[in-house]
Coordinates of C-alpha atoms in Angstrom, one line a residue:
M5 CA -35.6 109.4 -0.1
S6 CA -32.8 108.8 2.4
T7 CA -33.4 106.7 5.5
E8 CA -30.0 107.5 7.2
L9 CA -31.8 109.2 10.2
L10 CA -34.3 106.7 10.9
D11 CA -33.4 105.0 14.2
V12 CA -36.8 103.7 15.8
P13 CA -36.6 102.3 19.4
S14 CA -37.7 98.9 19.4
E15 CA -38.9 98.8 22.9
I16 CA -41.8 101.2 22.2
T17 CA -45.3 99.6 22.8
T18 CA -47.7 101.4 20.5
P19 CA -51.5 101.3 21.5
T20 CA -54.2 101.5 18.9
P21 CA -56.2 104.3 18.2
E22 CA -59.0 102.7 19.7
E23 CA -57.1 102.1 23.0
L24 CA -56.0 105.6 23.3
I25 CA -59.5 106.8 22.4
A26 CA -61.0 104.7 25.3
R27 CA -58.3 105.8 27.7
A28 CA -59.1 109.4 27.0
R29 CA -62.8 108.7 27.6
A30 CA -62.0 107.1 31.0
I31 CA -60.4 110.2 32.2
Q32 CA -63.8 112.2 31.4
P33 CA -65.1 111.6 35.2
L34 CA -61.9 113.2 36.6
L35 CA -62.2 116.2 34.4
R36 CA -65.8 116.7 35.8
E37 CA -64.7 116.1 39.1
L38 CA -62.0 118.6 39.2
Q39 CA -63.7 121.2 36.8
P40 CA -64.4 123.8 39.6
E41 CA -60.8 123.8 40.7
H42 CA -59.6 124.0 37.3
A43 CA -61.8 126.8 36.4
R44 CA -60.4 128.7 39.5
I45 CA -56.7 128.2 38.7
G46 CA -56.8 128.6 35.3
T47 CA -55.5 125.3 33.9
Y48 CA -55.3 121.6 34.8
S49 CA -54.1 120.1 37.9
A50 CA -51.5 117.3 38.6
P51 CA -54.0 114.6 38.8
V52 CA -55.2 115.4 35.1
H53 CA -51.6 116.0 33.9
E54 CA -50.4 112.5 35.5
A55 CA -53.4 110.7 34.0
F56 CA -52.6 112.1 30.2
L57 CA -48.9 111.0 31.0
E58 CA -50.2 107.3 32.1
A59 CA -52.4 107.1 29.1
Q60 CA -49.7 108.2 26.7
L61 CA -51.7 110.9 25.2
Y62 CA -49.0 113.4 24.9
D63 CA -47.2 111.0 22.7
I64 CA -49.7 110.6 20.0
L65 CA -48.0 113.1 17.5
R66 CA -44.2 113.0 19.0
P67 CA -42.2 111.0 16.5
R68 CA -41.3 107.4 17.2
R69 CA -37.8 108.2 16.9
F70 CA -38.0 110.3 20.1
G71 CA -40.1 107.9 22.3
G72 CA -43.4 108.7 20.8
L73 CA -46.2 106.9 19.2
Q74 CA -46.3 108.9 15.8
L75 CA -50.0 107.7 15.4
G76 CA -51.4 110.6 13.2
L77 CA -53.8 113.5 13.5
R78 CA -57.1 111.8 13.2
T79 CA -56.0 109.7 16.6
F80 CA -54.8 113.2 18.2
Y81 CA -57.9 115.1 17.3
S82 CA -60.4 112.0 18.5
V83 CA -58.5 112.2 21.6
V84 CA -59.1 115.9 21.8
R85 CA -62.8 115.5 21.3
E86 CA -63.0 113.2 24.0
I87 CA -61.3 115.3 26.5
A88 CA -63.6 118.2 25.2
V89 CA -66.8 116.2 26.5
G90 CA -65.0 116.1 30.0
D91 CA -63.9 119.7 30.2
P92 CA -63.6 122.0 26.8
G93 CA -61.0 124.2 28.7
V94 CA -58.5 121.1 29.4
S95 CA -59.3 120.1 25.8
W96 CA -58.5 123.3 24.4
A97 CA -55.2 123.6 26.6
F98 CA -54.1 120.1 25.8
S99 CA -54.8 120.5 22.1
A100 CA -53.0 123.6 21.6
A101 CA -49.8 122.8 23.4
T102 CA -49.3 118.9 22.5
S103 CA -50.2 119.6 18.9
S104 CA -46.9 121.4 18.9
A105 CA -45.1 118.1 18.4
Y106 CA -46.6 118.1 14.9
D107 CA -45.0 121.6 14.3
V108 CA -41.5 120.9 15.6
G109 CA -41.7 117.3 14.2
S110 CA -42.7 118.7 11.0
Y111 CA -40.6 122.0 10.4
F112 CA -37.6 121.9 12.5
P113 CA -34.1 120.5 11.6
L114 CA -32.7 117.5 13.7
A115 CA -30.7 119.4 16.2
A116 CA -33.9 121.2 17.0
Q117 CA -36.1 118.2 17.3
E118 CA -33.3 116.5 19.5
A119 CA -33.3 119.6 21.9
A120 CA -37.5 119.5 22.1
F121 CA -38.0 116.0 22.3
S122 CA -35.1 115.5 25.0
A123 CA -38.2 116.7 27.2
A124 CA -40.6 114.2 28.2
P125 CA -43.3 114.9 27.6
F126 CA -42.9 117.7 25.0
I127 CA -45.5 120.4 25.4
A128 CA -45.5 124.0 24.1
A129 CA -47.9 126.7 23.9
S130 CA -47.4 128.6 20.5
R131 CA -48.5 132.0 19.3
V132 CA -47.6 133.4 16.1
A133 CA -49.2 137.1 16.4
P134 CA -47.8 138.9 19.2
P135 CA -48.9 142.5 19.9
E136 CA -45.5 143.7 20.8
S137 CA -42.3 141.9 20.2
G138 CA -38.7 142.6 18.6
V139 CA -36.3 140.5 17.1
R140 CA -32.7 141.1 15.9
R141 CA -30.3 139.0 14.4
V142 CA -27.1 138.3 16.2
D143 CA -23.9 135.9 15.7
G144 CA -25.0 132.5 15.6
G145 CA -28.7 133.2 15.9
F146 CA -31.4 135.9 17.1
R147 CA -32.3 137.9 20.3
I148 CA -36.2 138.0 20.9
S149 CA -38.4 140.2 23.3
G150 CA -42.1 140.4 23.3
R151 CA -45.2 139.6 25.1
W152 CA -47.4 136.9 23.7
N153 CA -51.1 136.7 25.1
F154 CA -53.6 133.9 24.8
C155 CA -50.8 131.2 25.0
S156 CA -53.1 128.3 25.4
G157 CA -51.9 125.2 27.4
S158 CA -48.8 127.4 28.8
T159 CA -48.7 126.3 32.3
W160 CA -47.6 122.6 31.6
G161 CA -45.2 123.6 28.8
S162 CA -41.6 122.2 28.4
H163 CA -41.0 124.9 25.8
F164 CA -42.5 127.8 24.1
L165 CA -43.0 128.4 20.2
A166 CA -42.8 131.8 19.8
G167 CA -43.8 133.2 16.4
T168 CA -42.9 136.8 15.0
S169 CA -41.3 138.3 12.2
V170 CA -37.8 139.0 11.5
T171 CA -37.0 142.4 9.3
D172 CA -34.3 141.6 6.5
E173 CA -32.0 144.0 5.3
D174 CA -34.0 144.9 2.4
G175 CA -36.8 145.8 4.8
T176 CA -38.9 142.9 4.1
Q177 CA -40.8 141.0 7.1
T178 CA -40.1 137.2 7.3
P179 CA -42.1 135.1 9.8
Y180 CA -40.2 132.7 11.8
L181 CA -40.9 130.2 14.7
F182 CA -38.6 130.0 17.8
L183 CA -38.0 127.2 20.1
V184 CA -37.6 128.7 23.5
P185 CA -37.0 126.8 26.7
P186 CA -38.7 127.7 30.0
A187 CA -35.7 129.3 31.5
D188 CA -35.9 132.0 28.9
Y189 CA -39.5 133.0 29.4
T190 CA -42.0 134.0 32.0
I191 CA -45.8 133.1 32.3
L192 CA -48.1 135.9 33.7
D193 CA -50.8 134.9 36.3
D194 CA -53.7 136.4 34.0
W195 CA -55.9 133.4 33.6
G196 CA -58.4 131.6 35.3
R197 CA -61.9 132.5 37.0
D198 CA -63.4 135.6 35.9
A199 CA -60.6 136.6 33.3
A200 CA -62.8 135.4 30.4
L201 CA -66.3 134.4 29.6
G202 CA -65.4 130.7 29.2
M203 CA -62.5 128.3 28.5
H204 CA -61.3 128.9 32.2
A205 CA -59.1 126.1 32.3
S206 CA -57.4 126.7 29.0
A207 CA -54.0 128.1 30.4
S208 CA -54.2 131.0 28.1
N209 CA -51.8 133.0 29.8
T210 CA -49.6 135.9 28.6
I211 CA -45.8 134.9 28.3
V212 CA -43.1 137.4 28.4
I213 CA -39.6 137.1 26.8
D214 CA -37.0 139.4 27.7
D215 CA -34.0 139.6 25.2
A216 CA -33.5 135.5 24.9
F217 CA -31.0 134.2 22.7
V218 CA -32.2 131.6 20.4
P219 CA -29.6 129.8 18.3
D220 CA -30.1 129.5 14.6
D221 CA -30.7 125.8 14.9
L222 CA -33.8 126.6 17.0
A223 CA -35.4 129.0 14.5
V224 CA -37.3 128.3 11.1
V225 CA -39.1 130.4 8.8
R226 CA -42.7 129.7 8.7
D227 CA -42.8 128.5 5.1
F228 CA -44.6 125.2 5.7
G229 CA -46.0 122.5 3.6
R230 CA -43.2 121.9 1.3
G231 CA -43.9 118.1 0.4
P232 CA -41.1 115.6 0.5
D233 CA -38.7 118.6 1.2
T234 CA -40.0 119.2 4.9
P235 CA -37.4 118.5 7.2
G236 CA -39.6 116.3 9.2
F237 CA -40.4 113.8 6.5
R238 CA -36.6 113.6 5.5
I239 CA -35.9 112.8 9.2
H240 CA -38.8 110.4 10.0
G241 CA -40.0 109.2 6.6
D242 CA -43.4 109.5 7.5
P243 CA -46.1 111.7 5.5
L244 CA -47.4 112.8 8.8
Y245 CA -44.9 115.1 8.9
L246 CA -45.1 116.8 5.6
G247 CA -46.9 119.8 7.6
R248 CA -49.7 121.3 5.9
T249 CA -51.2 123.5 8.5
Y250 CA -54.4 125.0 7.5
T251 CA -56.8 121.9 8.1
T252 CA -54.9 121.0 11.3
Y253 CA -55.0 124.5 12.7
A254 CA -59.0 124.2 12.3
A255 CA -59.3 120.9 13.6
G256 CA -57.9 121.8 17.1
F257 CA -60.8 124.2 17.4
G258 CA -63.2 121.7 15.7
A259 CA -62.7 118.8 17.8
T260 CA -62.9 120.7 20.8
Q261 CA -66.3 122.4 19.6
V262 CA -67.7 119.0 18.5
G263 CA -67.0 117.5 21.9
I264 CA -68.9 120.5 23.5
A265 CA -71.7 119.5 21.2
Q266 CA -71.4 115.9 22.3
A267 CA -71.6 117.0 25.8
A268 CA -74.5 119.1 25.5
L269 CA -76.5 116.4 23.4
A270 CA -75.8 114.1 26.7
E271 CA -76.8 116.8 29.0
Y272 CA -79.9 117.4 26.9
E273 CA -80.7 113.6 27.2
R274 CA -80.4 113.7 31.0
L275 CA -82.8 116.5 31.1
L276 CA -85.6 114.8 29.0
T277 CA -86.4 112.8 32.4
R278 CA -87.7 115.9 33.6
S279 CA -91.3 117.6 33.4
A280 CA -91.8 119.7 30.2
S281 CA -91.8 123.7 30.8
I282 CA -93.9 124.2 27.7
P283 CA -97.6 123.3 26.9
P284 CA -98.6 120.5 27.0
R285 CA -97.5 119.7 30.2
G286 CA -95.9 116.3 30.9
P287 CA -92.6 114.4 30.6
R288 CA -90.2 116.1 27.9
D289 CA -89.5 112.5 26.5
Q290 CA -93.5 112.8 25.6
S291 CA -93.6 116.1 24.3
F292 CA -93.8 116.7 20.5
F293 CA -91.6 119.7 20.7
Y294 CA -88.6 118.0 22.5
H295 CA -89.1 114.8 20.1
R296 CA -88.3 117.4 17.5
W297 CA -85.4 119.5 19.0
Y298 CA -83.8 116.3 20.3
G299 CA -84.0 114.7 17.0
E300 CA -82.3 117.7 15.3
L301 CA -79.6 117.9 18.1
M302 CA -78.8 114.2 17.5
S303 CA -78.6 114.7 13.6
M304 CA -76.4 117.8 14.0
T305 CA -74.2 116.5 16.5
D306 CA -73.6 113.1 14.5
S307 CA -72.9 115.5 11.1
A308 CA -70.5 117.6 12.8
A309 CA -68.7 114.5 14.2
A310 CA -68.8 112.9 10.9
L311 CA -67.5 116.1 9.0
L312 CA -64.5 116.7 11.2
D313 CA -63.5 112.9 10.7
A314 CA -63.9 113.0 6.9
A315 CA -61.8 116.1 6.6
L316 CA -58.9 114.5 8.8
I317 CA -59.2 111.0 6.7
E318 CA -58.8 112.9 3.4
F319 CA -56.4 115.4 4.9
E320 CA -54.0 112.3 5.8
A321 CA -54.6 110.3 2.7
R322 CA -53.5 113.5 0.6
K323 CA -50.2 113.6 2.3
V324 CA -49.7 110.0 1.7
A325 CA -50.3 110.4 -2.1
W326 CA -48.0 113.6 -2.0
A327 CA -45.1 111.6 -0.3
A328 CA -45.6 109.0 -3.1
G329 CA -45.4 111.4 -5.8
E330 CA -48.9 111.3 -6.9
G331 CA -49.9 114.8 -7.1
E332 CA -49.0 117.9 -4.8
F333 CA -51.1 118.6 -2.0
T334 CA -51.8 122.2 -2.3
K335 CA -52.6 125.2 -0.1
A336 CA -55.7 125.4 -1.9
D337 CA -56.6 121.7 -1.4
D338 CA -55.9 122.2 2.5
A339 CA -58.0 125.2 2.7
R340 CA -60.8 123.3 1.0
L341 CA -60.5 120.6 3.6
R342 CA -60.4 123.4 6.4
G343 CA -63.7 124.3 4.9
M344 CA -65.2 120.9 6.1
V345 CA -63.9 121.5 9.5
V346 CA -65.3 125.0 9.7
Q347 CA -68.7 123.5 8.5
A348 CA -68.4 120.9 11.6
T349 CA -67.6 123.8 14.0
Q350 CA -70.5 125.7 12.7
L351 CA -72.8 122.9 13.4
A352 CA -71.4 122.1 16.6
G353 CA -72.2 125.7 17.4
R354 CA -75.8 125.4 16.2
V355 CA -76.3 122.2 18.8
V356 CA -74.9 124.2 21.9
D357 CA -77.0 127.1 20.9
Q358 CA -80.4 125.1 20.7
A359 CA -79.7 122.9 23.6
F360 CA -79.1 125.8 25.7
V361 CA -82.3 127.6 24.5
T362 CA -84.8 124.6 24.8
G363 CA -83.0 122.8 27.6
G364 CA -85.0 124.1 30.3
T365 CA -85.8 127.7 29.9
S366 CA -84.0 130.0 32.5
S367 CA -82.5 127.1 34.5
T368 CA -79.9 126.4 32.0
A369 CA -78.6 130.1 32.4
L370 CA -78.2 129.7 36.3
A371 CA -74.9 129.5 37.8
G372 CA -73.4 126.3 37.5
A373 CA -75.8 124.8 35.2
T374 CA -73.9 122.4 32.4
L375 CA -75.5 123.9 29.4
G376 CA -74.6 127.5 30.6
R377 CA -71.4 126.3 31.2
L378 CA -70.8 124.8 27.8
Q379 CA -72.4 127.9 26.1
Q380 CA -69.8 130.3 27.6
D381 CA -67.0 127.7 26.4
A382 CA -68.3 127.4 22.9
L383 CA -68.8 131.4 22.8
M384 CA -65.2 131.8 23.7
Y385 CA -64.3 130.2 20.3
R386 CA -66.5 132.1 18.4
T387 CA -64.6 135.3 19.3
H388 CA -61.3 133.8 18.1
I389 CA -59.7 134.6 14.5
G390 CA -60.1 130.9 13.9
A391 CA -63.8 131.2 14.0
Q392 CA -63.9 134.2 11.5
W393 CA -65.8 132.0 9.0
D394 CA -66.1 134.6 6.2
L395 CA -62.4 135.2 6.4
L396 CA -61.6 131.4 6.1
H397 CA -64.3 130.8 3.3
T398 CA -62.8 133.8 1.1
D399 CA -59.4 132.7 1.7
A400 CA -60.4 129.1 0.3
G401 CA -62.3 130.6 -2.6
R402 CA -59.3 132.8 -3.6
L403 CA -56.8 129.9 -3.4
N404 CA -59.0 127.8 -5.4
V405 CA -59.3 130.4 -8.2
G406 CA -55.5 131.1 -8.3
L407 CA -55.4 133.8 -5.9
G408 CA -53.2 134.3 -2.8
P409 CA -54.8 134.4 0.6
L410 CA -56.0 137.7 2.1
G411 CA -53.1 137.9 4.5

């Protein structure tokens, strides 16, 4: 492996993963305080953005070569989970846009990385399946147009990662990712209170591009997970940037959902001090039924967190082994680990459902009630393609018997 491109700045002070997780946890009170405002405006506000900057949370996946911490996916998604405990919508926005440092650091050539990571912080919403878009090849690059909806994390973006297909001369469709600077796209004001059932602060706005030029250096074919041949691994010499994506894509949702479950459990514990609303009357913490429900909620929440962590630990270990020449980390392997993350999200969903239903009868559904709000945020995820578990499990099964994915 060549190391000629490795040029790590010596002045960077790298916090430990535990320190970063503690910093994220310390931001939770601010997230709760500003939650009504964030729901109204459809994104998180400047005080939270500044807190993320000060805590170095935007830099976890940013390559060290470009001033980042380069600390890995388990650390990143642990931070995402802590943010979700404070506000799931903010967590979704942060995860979706900040995780793009992993994509750019893995798949794009050096010139594109220099362009992207010249922004501090680098934040890029990403969308790969626009309802309407068009691309044509021109001298030196591409001209692209289109509308990309649900671009979560868009409002604080330094760039946009626009995914769409290019029609080759023989008529085949090749999927591409384009790195687009903010001067070349428009964010529509179509997110926030009443725009959706939940995740009001996720900044899932529509982005419009009107005939923007993207040079060849800022466009890559979405043919990821090529092992030691991945551009990011050759540039940075770190298995982090080998670039498998099935597990990481699921983990962004999984970390937010586990954080929602942890927030629901905490609220349920708070509500245990109230009187029971079912016979026999008396304090909930003295009720057999609440003992039963609370014990199951604890076990499901702890199990969901453990499953998510275990999948990410193995994911990182598989990439280290792959880089060392100890066997390929295949798409089938990645899909199998993604299945663990999917199971974690399903457990987390059960936590929120049970806490909502048993946490106080009708009072949990009153406007502004914490468990009702968490249920709405969790339900938003369940409408997402990333929560169509039958599809994901089928793909994993197909890949592990030697067939291709469904699509």
